[in-house]
mmCIF file with all atom_site columns, C-alpha atoms and ligand atoms in Angstrom:
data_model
loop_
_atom_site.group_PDB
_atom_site.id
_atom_site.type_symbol
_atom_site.label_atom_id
_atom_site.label_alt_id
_atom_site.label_comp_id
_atom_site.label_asym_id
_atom_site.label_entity_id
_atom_site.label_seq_id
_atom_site.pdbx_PDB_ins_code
_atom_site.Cartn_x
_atom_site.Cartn_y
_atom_site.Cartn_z
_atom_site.occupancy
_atom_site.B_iso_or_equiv
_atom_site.pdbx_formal_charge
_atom_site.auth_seq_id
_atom_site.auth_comp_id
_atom_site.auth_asym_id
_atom_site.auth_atom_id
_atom_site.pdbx_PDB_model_num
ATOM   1   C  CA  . UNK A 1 1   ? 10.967  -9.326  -18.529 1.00 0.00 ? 12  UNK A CA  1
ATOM   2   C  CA  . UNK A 1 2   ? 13.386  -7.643  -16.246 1.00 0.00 ? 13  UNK A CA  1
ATOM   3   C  CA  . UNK A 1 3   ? 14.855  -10.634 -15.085 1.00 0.00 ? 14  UNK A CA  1
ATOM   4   C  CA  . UNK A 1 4   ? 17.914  -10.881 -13.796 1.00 0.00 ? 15  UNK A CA  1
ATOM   5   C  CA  . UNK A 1 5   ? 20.661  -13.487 -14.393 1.00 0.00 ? 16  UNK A CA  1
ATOM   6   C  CA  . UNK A 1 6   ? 22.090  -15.068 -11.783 1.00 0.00 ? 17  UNK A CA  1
ATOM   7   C  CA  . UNK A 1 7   ? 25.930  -14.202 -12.151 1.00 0.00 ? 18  UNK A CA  1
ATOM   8   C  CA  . UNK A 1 8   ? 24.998  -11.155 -12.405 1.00 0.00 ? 19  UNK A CA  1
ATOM   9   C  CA  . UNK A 1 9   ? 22.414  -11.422 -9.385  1.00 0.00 ? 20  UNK A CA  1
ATOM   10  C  CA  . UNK A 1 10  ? 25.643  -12.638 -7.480  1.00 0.00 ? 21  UNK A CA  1
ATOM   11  C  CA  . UNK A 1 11  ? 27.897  -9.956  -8.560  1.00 0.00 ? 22  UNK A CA  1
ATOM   12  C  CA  . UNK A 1 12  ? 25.821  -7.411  -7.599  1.00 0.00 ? 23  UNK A CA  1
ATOM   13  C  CA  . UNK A 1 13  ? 24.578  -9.145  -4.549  1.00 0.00 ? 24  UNK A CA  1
ATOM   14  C  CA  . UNK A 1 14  ? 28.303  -9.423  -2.553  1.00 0.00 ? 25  UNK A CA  1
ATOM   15  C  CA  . UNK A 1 15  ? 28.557  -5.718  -3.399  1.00 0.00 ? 26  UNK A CA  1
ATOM   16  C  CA  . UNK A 1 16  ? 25.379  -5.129  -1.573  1.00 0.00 ? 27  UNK A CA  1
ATOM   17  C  CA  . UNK A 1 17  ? 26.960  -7.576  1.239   1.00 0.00 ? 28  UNK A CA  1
ATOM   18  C  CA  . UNK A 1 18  ? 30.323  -6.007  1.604   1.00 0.00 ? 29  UNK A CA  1
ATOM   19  C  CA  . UNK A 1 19  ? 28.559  -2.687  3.160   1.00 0.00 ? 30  UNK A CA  1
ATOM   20  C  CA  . UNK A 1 20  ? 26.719  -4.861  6.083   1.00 0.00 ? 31  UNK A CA  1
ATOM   21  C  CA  . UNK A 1 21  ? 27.538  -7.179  9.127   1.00 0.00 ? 32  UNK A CA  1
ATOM   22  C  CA  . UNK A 1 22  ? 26.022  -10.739 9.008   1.00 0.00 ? 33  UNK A CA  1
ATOM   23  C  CA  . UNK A 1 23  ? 23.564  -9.741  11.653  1.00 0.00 ? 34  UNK A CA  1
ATOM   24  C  CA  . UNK A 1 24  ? 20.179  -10.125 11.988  1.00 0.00 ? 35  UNK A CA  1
ATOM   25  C  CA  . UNK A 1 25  ? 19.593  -6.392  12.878  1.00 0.00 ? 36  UNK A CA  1
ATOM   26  C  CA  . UNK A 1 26  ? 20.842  -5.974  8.953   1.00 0.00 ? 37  UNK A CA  1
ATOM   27  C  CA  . UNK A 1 27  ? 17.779  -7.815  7.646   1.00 0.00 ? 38  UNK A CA  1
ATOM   28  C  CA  . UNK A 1 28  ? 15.230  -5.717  6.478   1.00 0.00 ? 39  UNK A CA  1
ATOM   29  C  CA  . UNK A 1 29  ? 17.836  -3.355  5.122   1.00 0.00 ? 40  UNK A CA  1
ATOM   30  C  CA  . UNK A 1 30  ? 19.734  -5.636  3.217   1.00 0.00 ? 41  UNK A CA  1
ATOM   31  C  CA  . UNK A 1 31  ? 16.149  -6.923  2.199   1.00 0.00 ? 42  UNK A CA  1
ATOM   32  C  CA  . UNK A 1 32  ? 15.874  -3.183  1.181   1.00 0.00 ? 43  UNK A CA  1
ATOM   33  C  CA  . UNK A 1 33  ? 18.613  -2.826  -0.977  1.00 0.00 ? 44  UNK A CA  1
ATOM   34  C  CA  . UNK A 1 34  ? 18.458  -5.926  -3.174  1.00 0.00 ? 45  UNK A CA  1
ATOM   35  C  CA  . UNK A 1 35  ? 14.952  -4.777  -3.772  1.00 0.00 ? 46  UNK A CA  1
ATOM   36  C  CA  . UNK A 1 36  ? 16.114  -1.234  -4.728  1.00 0.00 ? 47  UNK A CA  1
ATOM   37  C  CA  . UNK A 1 37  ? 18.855  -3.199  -7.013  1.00 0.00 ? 48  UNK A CA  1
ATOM   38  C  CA  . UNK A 1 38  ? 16.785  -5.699  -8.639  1.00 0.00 ? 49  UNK A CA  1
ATOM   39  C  CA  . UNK A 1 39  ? 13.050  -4.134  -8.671  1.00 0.00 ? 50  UNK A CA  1
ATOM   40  C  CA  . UNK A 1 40  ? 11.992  -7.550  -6.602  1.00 0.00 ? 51  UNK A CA  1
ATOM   41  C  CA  . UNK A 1 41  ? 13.582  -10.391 -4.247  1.00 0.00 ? 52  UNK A CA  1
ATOM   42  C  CA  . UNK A 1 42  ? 15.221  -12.490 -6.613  1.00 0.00 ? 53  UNK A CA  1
ATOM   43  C  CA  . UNK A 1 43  ? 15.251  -16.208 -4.826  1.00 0.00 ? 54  UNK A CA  1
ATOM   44  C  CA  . UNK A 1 44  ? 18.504  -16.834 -5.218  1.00 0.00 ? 55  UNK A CA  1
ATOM   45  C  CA  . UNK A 1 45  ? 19.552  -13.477 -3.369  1.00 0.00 ? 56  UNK A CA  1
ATOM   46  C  CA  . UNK A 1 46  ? 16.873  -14.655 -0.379  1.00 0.00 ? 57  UNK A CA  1
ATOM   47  C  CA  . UNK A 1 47  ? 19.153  -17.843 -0.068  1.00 0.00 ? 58  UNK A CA  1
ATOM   48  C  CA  . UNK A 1 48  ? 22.377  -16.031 -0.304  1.00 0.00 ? 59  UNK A CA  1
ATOM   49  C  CA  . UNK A 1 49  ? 21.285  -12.711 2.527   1.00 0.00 ? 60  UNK A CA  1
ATOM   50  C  CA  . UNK A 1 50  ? 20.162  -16.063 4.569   1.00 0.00 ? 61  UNK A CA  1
ATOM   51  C  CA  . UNK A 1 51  ? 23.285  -17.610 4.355   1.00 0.00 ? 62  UNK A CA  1
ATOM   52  C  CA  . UNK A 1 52  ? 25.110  -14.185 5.260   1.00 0.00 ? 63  UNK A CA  1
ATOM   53  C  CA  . UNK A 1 53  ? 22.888  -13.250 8.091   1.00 0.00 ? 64  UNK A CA  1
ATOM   54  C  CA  . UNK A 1 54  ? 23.152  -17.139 9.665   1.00 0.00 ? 65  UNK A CA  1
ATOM   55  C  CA  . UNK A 1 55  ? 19.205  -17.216 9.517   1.00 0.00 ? 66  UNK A CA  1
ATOM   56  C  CA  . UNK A 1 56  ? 17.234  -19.773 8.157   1.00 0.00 ? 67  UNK A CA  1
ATOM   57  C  CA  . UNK A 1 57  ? 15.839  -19.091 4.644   1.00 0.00 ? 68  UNK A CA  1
ATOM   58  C  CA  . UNK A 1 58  ? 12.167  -19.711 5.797   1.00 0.00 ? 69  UNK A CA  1
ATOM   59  C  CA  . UNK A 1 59  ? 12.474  -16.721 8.224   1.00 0.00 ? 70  UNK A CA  1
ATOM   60  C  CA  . UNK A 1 60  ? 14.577  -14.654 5.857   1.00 0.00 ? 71  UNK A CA  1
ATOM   61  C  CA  . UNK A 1 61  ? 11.363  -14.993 3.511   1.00 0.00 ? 72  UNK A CA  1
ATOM   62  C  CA  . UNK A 1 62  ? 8.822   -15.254 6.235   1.00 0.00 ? 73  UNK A CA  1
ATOM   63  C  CA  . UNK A 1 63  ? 10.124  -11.090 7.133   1.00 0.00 ? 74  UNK A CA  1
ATOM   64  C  CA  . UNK A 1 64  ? 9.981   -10.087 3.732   1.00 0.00 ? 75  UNK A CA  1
ATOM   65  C  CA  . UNK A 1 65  ? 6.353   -11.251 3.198   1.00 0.00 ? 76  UNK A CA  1
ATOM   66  C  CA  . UNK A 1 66  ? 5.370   -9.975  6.902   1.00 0.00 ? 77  UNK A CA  1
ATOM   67  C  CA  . UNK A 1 67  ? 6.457   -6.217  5.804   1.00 0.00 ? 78  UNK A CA  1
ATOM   68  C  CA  . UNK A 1 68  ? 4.482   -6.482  3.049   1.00 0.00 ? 79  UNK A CA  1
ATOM   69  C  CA  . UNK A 1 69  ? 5.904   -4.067  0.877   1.00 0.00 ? 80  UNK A CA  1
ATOM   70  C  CA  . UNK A 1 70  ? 8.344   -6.535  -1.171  1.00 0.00 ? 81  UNK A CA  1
ATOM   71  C  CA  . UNK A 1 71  ? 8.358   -7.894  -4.465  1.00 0.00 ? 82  UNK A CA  1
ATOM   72  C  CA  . UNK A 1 72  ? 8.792   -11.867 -5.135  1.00 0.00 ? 83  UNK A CA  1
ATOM   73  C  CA  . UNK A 1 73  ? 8.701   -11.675 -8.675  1.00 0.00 ? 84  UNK A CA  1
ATOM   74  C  CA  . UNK A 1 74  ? 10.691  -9.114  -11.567 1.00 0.00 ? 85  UNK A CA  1
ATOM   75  C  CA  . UNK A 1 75  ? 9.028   -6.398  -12.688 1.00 0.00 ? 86  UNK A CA  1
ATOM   76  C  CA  . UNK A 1 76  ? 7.048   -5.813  -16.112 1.00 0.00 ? 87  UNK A CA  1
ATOM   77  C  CA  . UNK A 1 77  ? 8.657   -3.667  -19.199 1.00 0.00 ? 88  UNK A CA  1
ATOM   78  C  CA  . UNK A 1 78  ? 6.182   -1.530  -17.746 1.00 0.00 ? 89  UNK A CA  1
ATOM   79  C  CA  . UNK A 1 79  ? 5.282   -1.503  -14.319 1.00 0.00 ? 90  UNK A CA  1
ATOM   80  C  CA  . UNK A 1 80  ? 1.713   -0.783  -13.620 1.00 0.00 ? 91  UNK A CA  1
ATOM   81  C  CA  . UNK A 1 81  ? 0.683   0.890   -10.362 1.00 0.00 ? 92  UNK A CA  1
ATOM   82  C  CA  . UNK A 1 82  ? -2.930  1.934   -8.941  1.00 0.00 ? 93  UNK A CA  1
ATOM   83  C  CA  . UNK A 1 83  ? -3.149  4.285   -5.904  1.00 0.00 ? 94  UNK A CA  1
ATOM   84  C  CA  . UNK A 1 84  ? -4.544  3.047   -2.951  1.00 0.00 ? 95  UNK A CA  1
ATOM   85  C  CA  . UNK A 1 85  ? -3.393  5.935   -0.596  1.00 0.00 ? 96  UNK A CA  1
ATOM   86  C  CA  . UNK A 1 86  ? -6.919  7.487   1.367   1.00 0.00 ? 97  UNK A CA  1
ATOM   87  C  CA  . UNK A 1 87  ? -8.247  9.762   -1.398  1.00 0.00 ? 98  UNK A CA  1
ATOM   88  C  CA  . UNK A 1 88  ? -7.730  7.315   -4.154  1.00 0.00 ? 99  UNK A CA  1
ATOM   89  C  CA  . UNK A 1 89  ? -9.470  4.777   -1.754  1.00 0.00 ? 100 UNK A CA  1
ATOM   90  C  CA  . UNK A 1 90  ? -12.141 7.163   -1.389  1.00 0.00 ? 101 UNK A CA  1
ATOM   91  C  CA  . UNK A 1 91  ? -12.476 8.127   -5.180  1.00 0.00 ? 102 UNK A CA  1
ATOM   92  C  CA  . UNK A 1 92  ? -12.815 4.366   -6.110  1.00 0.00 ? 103 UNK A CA  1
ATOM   93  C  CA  . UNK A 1 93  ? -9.113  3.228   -6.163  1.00 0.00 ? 104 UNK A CA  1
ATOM   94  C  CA  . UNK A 1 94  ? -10.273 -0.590  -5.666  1.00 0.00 ? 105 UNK A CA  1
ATOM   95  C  CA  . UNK A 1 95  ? -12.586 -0.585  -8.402  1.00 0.00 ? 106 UNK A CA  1
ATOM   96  C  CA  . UNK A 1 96  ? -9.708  0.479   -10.740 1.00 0.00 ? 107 UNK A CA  1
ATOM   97  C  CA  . UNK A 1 97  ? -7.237  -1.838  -9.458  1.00 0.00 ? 108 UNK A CA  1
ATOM   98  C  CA  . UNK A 1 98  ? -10.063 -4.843  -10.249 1.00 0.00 ? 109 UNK A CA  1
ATOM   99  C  CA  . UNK A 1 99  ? -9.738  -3.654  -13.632 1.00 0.00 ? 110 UNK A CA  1
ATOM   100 C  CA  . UNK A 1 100 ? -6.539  -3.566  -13.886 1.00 0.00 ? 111 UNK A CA  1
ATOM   101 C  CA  . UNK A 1 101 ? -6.312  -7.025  -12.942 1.00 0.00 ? 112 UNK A CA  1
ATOM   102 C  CA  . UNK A 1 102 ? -9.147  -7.979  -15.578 1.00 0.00 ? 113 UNK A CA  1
ATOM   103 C  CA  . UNK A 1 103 ? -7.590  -6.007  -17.978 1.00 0.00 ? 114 UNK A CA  1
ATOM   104 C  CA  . UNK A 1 104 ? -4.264  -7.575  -17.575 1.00 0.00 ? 115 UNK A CA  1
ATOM   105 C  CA  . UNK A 1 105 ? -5.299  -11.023 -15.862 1.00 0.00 ? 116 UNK A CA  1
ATOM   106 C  CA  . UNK A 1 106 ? -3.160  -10.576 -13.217 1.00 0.00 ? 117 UNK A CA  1
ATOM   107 C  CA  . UNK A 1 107 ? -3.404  -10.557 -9.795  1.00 0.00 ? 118 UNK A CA  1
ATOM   108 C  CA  . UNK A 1 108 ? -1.393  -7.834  -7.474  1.00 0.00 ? 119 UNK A CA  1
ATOM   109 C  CA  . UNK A 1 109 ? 2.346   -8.206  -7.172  1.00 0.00 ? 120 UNK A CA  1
ATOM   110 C  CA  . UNK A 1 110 ? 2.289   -10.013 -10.326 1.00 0.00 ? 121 UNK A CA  1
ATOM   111 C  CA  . UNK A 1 111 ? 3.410   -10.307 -13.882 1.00 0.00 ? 122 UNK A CA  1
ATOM   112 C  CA  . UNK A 1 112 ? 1.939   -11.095 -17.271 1.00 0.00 ? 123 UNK A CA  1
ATOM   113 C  CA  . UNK A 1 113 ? 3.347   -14.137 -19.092 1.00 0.00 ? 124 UNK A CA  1
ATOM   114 C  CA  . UNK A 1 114 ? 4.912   -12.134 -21.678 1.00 0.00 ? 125 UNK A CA  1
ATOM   115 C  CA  . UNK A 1 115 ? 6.870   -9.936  -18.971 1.00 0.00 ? 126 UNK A CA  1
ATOM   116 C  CA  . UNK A 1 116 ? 5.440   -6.863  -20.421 1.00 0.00 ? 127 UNK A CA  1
ATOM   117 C  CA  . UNK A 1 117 ? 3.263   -5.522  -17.362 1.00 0.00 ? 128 UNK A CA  1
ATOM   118 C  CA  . UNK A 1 118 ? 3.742   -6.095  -13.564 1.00 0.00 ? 129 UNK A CA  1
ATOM   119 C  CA  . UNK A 1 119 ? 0.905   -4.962  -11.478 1.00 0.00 ? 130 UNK A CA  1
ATOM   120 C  CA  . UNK A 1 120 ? 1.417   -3.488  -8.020  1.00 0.00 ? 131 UNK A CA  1
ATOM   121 C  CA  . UNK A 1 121 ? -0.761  -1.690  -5.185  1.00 0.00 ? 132 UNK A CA  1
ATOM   122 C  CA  . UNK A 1 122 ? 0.875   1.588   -3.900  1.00 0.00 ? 133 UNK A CA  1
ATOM   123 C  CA  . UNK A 1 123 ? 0.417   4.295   -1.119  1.00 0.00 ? 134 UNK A CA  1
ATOM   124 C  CA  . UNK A 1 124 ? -0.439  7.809   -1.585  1.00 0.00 ? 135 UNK A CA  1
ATOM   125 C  CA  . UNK A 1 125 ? 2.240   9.262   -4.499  1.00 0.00 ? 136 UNK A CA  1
ATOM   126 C  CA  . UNK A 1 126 ? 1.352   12.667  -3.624  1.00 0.00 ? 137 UNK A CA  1
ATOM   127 C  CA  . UNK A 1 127 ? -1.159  13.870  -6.446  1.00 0.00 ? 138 UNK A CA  1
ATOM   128 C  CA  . UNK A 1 128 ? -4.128  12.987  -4.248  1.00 0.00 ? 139 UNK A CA  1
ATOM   129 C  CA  . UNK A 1 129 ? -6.033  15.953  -6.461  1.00 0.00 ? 140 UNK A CA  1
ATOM   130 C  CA  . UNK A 1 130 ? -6.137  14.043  -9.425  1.00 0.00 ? 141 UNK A CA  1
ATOM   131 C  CA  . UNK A 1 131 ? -7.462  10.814  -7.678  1.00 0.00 ? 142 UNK A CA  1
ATOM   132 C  CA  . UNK A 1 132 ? -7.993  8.116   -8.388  1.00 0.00 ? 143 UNK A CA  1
ATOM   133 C  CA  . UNK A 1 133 ? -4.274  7.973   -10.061 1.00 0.00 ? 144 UNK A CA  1
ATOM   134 C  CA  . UNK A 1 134 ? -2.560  5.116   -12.026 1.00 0.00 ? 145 UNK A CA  1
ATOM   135 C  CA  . UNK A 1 135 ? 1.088   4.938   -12.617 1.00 0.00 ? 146 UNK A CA  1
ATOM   136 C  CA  . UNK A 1 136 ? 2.088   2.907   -15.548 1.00 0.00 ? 147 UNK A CA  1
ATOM   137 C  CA  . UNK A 1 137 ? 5.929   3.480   -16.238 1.00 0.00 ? 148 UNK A CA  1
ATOM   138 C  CA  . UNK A 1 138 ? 6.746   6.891   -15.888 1.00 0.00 ? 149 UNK A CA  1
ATOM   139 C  CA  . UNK A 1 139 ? 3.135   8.224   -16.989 1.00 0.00 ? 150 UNK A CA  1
ATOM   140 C  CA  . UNK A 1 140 ? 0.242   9.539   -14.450 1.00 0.00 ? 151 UNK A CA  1
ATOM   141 C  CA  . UNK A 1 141 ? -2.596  8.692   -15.434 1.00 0.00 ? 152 UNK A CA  1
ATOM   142 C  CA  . UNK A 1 142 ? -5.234  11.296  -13.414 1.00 0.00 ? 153 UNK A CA  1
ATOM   143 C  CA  . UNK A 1 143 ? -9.092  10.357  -12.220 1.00 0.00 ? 154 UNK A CA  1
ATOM   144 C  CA  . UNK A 1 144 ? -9.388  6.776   -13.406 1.00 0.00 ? 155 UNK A CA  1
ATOM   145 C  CA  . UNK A 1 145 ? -12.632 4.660   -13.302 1.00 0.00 ? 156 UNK A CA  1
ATOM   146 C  CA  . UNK A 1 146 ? -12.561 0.690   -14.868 1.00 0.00 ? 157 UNK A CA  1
ATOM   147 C  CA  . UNK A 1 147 ? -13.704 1.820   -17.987 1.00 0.00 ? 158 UNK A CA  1
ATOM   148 C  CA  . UNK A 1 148 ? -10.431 4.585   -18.691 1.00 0.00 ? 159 UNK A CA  1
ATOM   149 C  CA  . UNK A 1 149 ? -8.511  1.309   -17.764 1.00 0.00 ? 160 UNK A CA  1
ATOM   150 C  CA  . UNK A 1 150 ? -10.056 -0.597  -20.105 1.00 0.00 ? 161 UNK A CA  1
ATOM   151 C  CA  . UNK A 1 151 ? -9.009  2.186   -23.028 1.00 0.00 ? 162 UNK A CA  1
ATOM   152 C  CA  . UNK A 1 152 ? -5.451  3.229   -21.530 1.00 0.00 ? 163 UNK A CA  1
ATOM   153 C  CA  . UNK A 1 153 ? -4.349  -0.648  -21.623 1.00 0.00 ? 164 UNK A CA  1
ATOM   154 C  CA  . UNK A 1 154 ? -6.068  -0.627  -24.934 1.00 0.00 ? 165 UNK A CA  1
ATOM   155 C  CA  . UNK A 1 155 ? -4.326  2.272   -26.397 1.00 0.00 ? 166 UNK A CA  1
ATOM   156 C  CA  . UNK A 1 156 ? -0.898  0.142   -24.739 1.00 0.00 ? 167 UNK A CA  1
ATOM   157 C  CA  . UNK A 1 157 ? -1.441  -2.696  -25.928 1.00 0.00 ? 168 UNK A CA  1
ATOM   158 C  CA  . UNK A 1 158 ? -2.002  -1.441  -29.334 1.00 0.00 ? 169 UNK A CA  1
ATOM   159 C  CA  . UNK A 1 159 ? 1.615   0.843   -29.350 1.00 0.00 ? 170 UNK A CA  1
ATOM   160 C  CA  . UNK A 1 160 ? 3.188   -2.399  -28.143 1.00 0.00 ? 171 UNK A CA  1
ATOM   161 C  CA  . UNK A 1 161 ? 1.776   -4.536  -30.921 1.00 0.00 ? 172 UNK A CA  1
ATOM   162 C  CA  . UNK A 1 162 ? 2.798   -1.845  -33.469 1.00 0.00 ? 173 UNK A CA  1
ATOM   163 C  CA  . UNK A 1 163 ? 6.642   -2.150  -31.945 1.00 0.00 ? 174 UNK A CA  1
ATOM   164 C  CA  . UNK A 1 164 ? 6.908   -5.736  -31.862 1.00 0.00 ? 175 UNK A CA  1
ATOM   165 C  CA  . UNK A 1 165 ? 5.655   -5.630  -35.481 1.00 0.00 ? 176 UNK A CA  1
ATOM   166 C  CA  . UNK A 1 166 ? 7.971   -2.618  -36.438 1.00 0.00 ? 177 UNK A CA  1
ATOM   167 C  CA  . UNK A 1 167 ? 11.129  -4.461  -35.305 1.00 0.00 ? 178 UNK A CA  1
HETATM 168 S  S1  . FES B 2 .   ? -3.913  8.899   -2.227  1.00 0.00 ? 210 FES B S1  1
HETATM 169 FE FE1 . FES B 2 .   ? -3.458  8.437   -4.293  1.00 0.00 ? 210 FES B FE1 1
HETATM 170 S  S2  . FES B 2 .   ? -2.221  10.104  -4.848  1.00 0.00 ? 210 FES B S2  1
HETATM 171 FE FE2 . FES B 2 .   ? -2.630  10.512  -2.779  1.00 0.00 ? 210 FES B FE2 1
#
């Protein structure tokens, strides 16, 4: 899991910090930047960008889940992603996305109990021809239905097992 300690979430975080004003106009791209830094809002960085804006933590965290587009928890080894832009939609993007939550029993924005896959909803990544498209790490995975999940998670799970065993 990706997780991050906290000295480190510190160190990094009053580096982040030194390039803004404590103002409340600074939220969301503060909010922004630990995200880029981290992969997710750790909690401990929520409490520390409320203390440094002056707003209470509840609203620091109730404008990070209103924009909808932040992460609460790390994310996987490898970071699964399913396509919901308008043609993935169209081409059956939610039915691969259920999958990917049976197949992983997960739910959206989450992460599996060994930390090895986090599962996420995205917008259009621009490959709209190939639809409907899963990311998973750094691979596209083109014109997916629930049963290609079922074998590319498979085929995964199977290289990861052979790793783990290898080491
Ligand atoms: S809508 Fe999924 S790649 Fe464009």
């Amino acid at each position: 899991m990706k997780e991050t300690s906290s000295k480190k979430i510190a160190e990094q975080l009053r580096q982040i910090l030194s390039g803004h004003r404590p103002e409340r106009v600074e939220l969301i791209r503060i909010l922004q930047e630990v995200e880029e830094k981290f992969g997710y809002l750790p909690r401990e960085a929520m409490l520390e960008v409320a203390n440094f804006t002056q707003i209470p933590a509840s609203a620091v965290y109730g404008v990070a889940t209103f924009y909808n587009r932040f992460r609460f928890t790390p994310l996987g080894r490898h970071p699964v992603k399913a396509c919901l832009g308008t043609a993935c939609h169209m081409q059956g993007g939610a039915l691969v996305l259920e999958a990917l939550e049976r197949e992983l029993e997960i739910k959206v924005s989450d992460i599996t109990h060994d930390g090895e896959f986090s599962l996420d909803r995205v917008a259009c990544i621009g490959c709209c021809v190939l639809a409907p498209v899963v990311v998973i790490g750094e691979d596209i995975h083109p014109r997916m239905t629930p049963f290609k999940v079922e074998e590319v998670m498979a085929k995964l799970k199977e290289t990861e097992h052979q790793e783990t065993t290898d080491k």
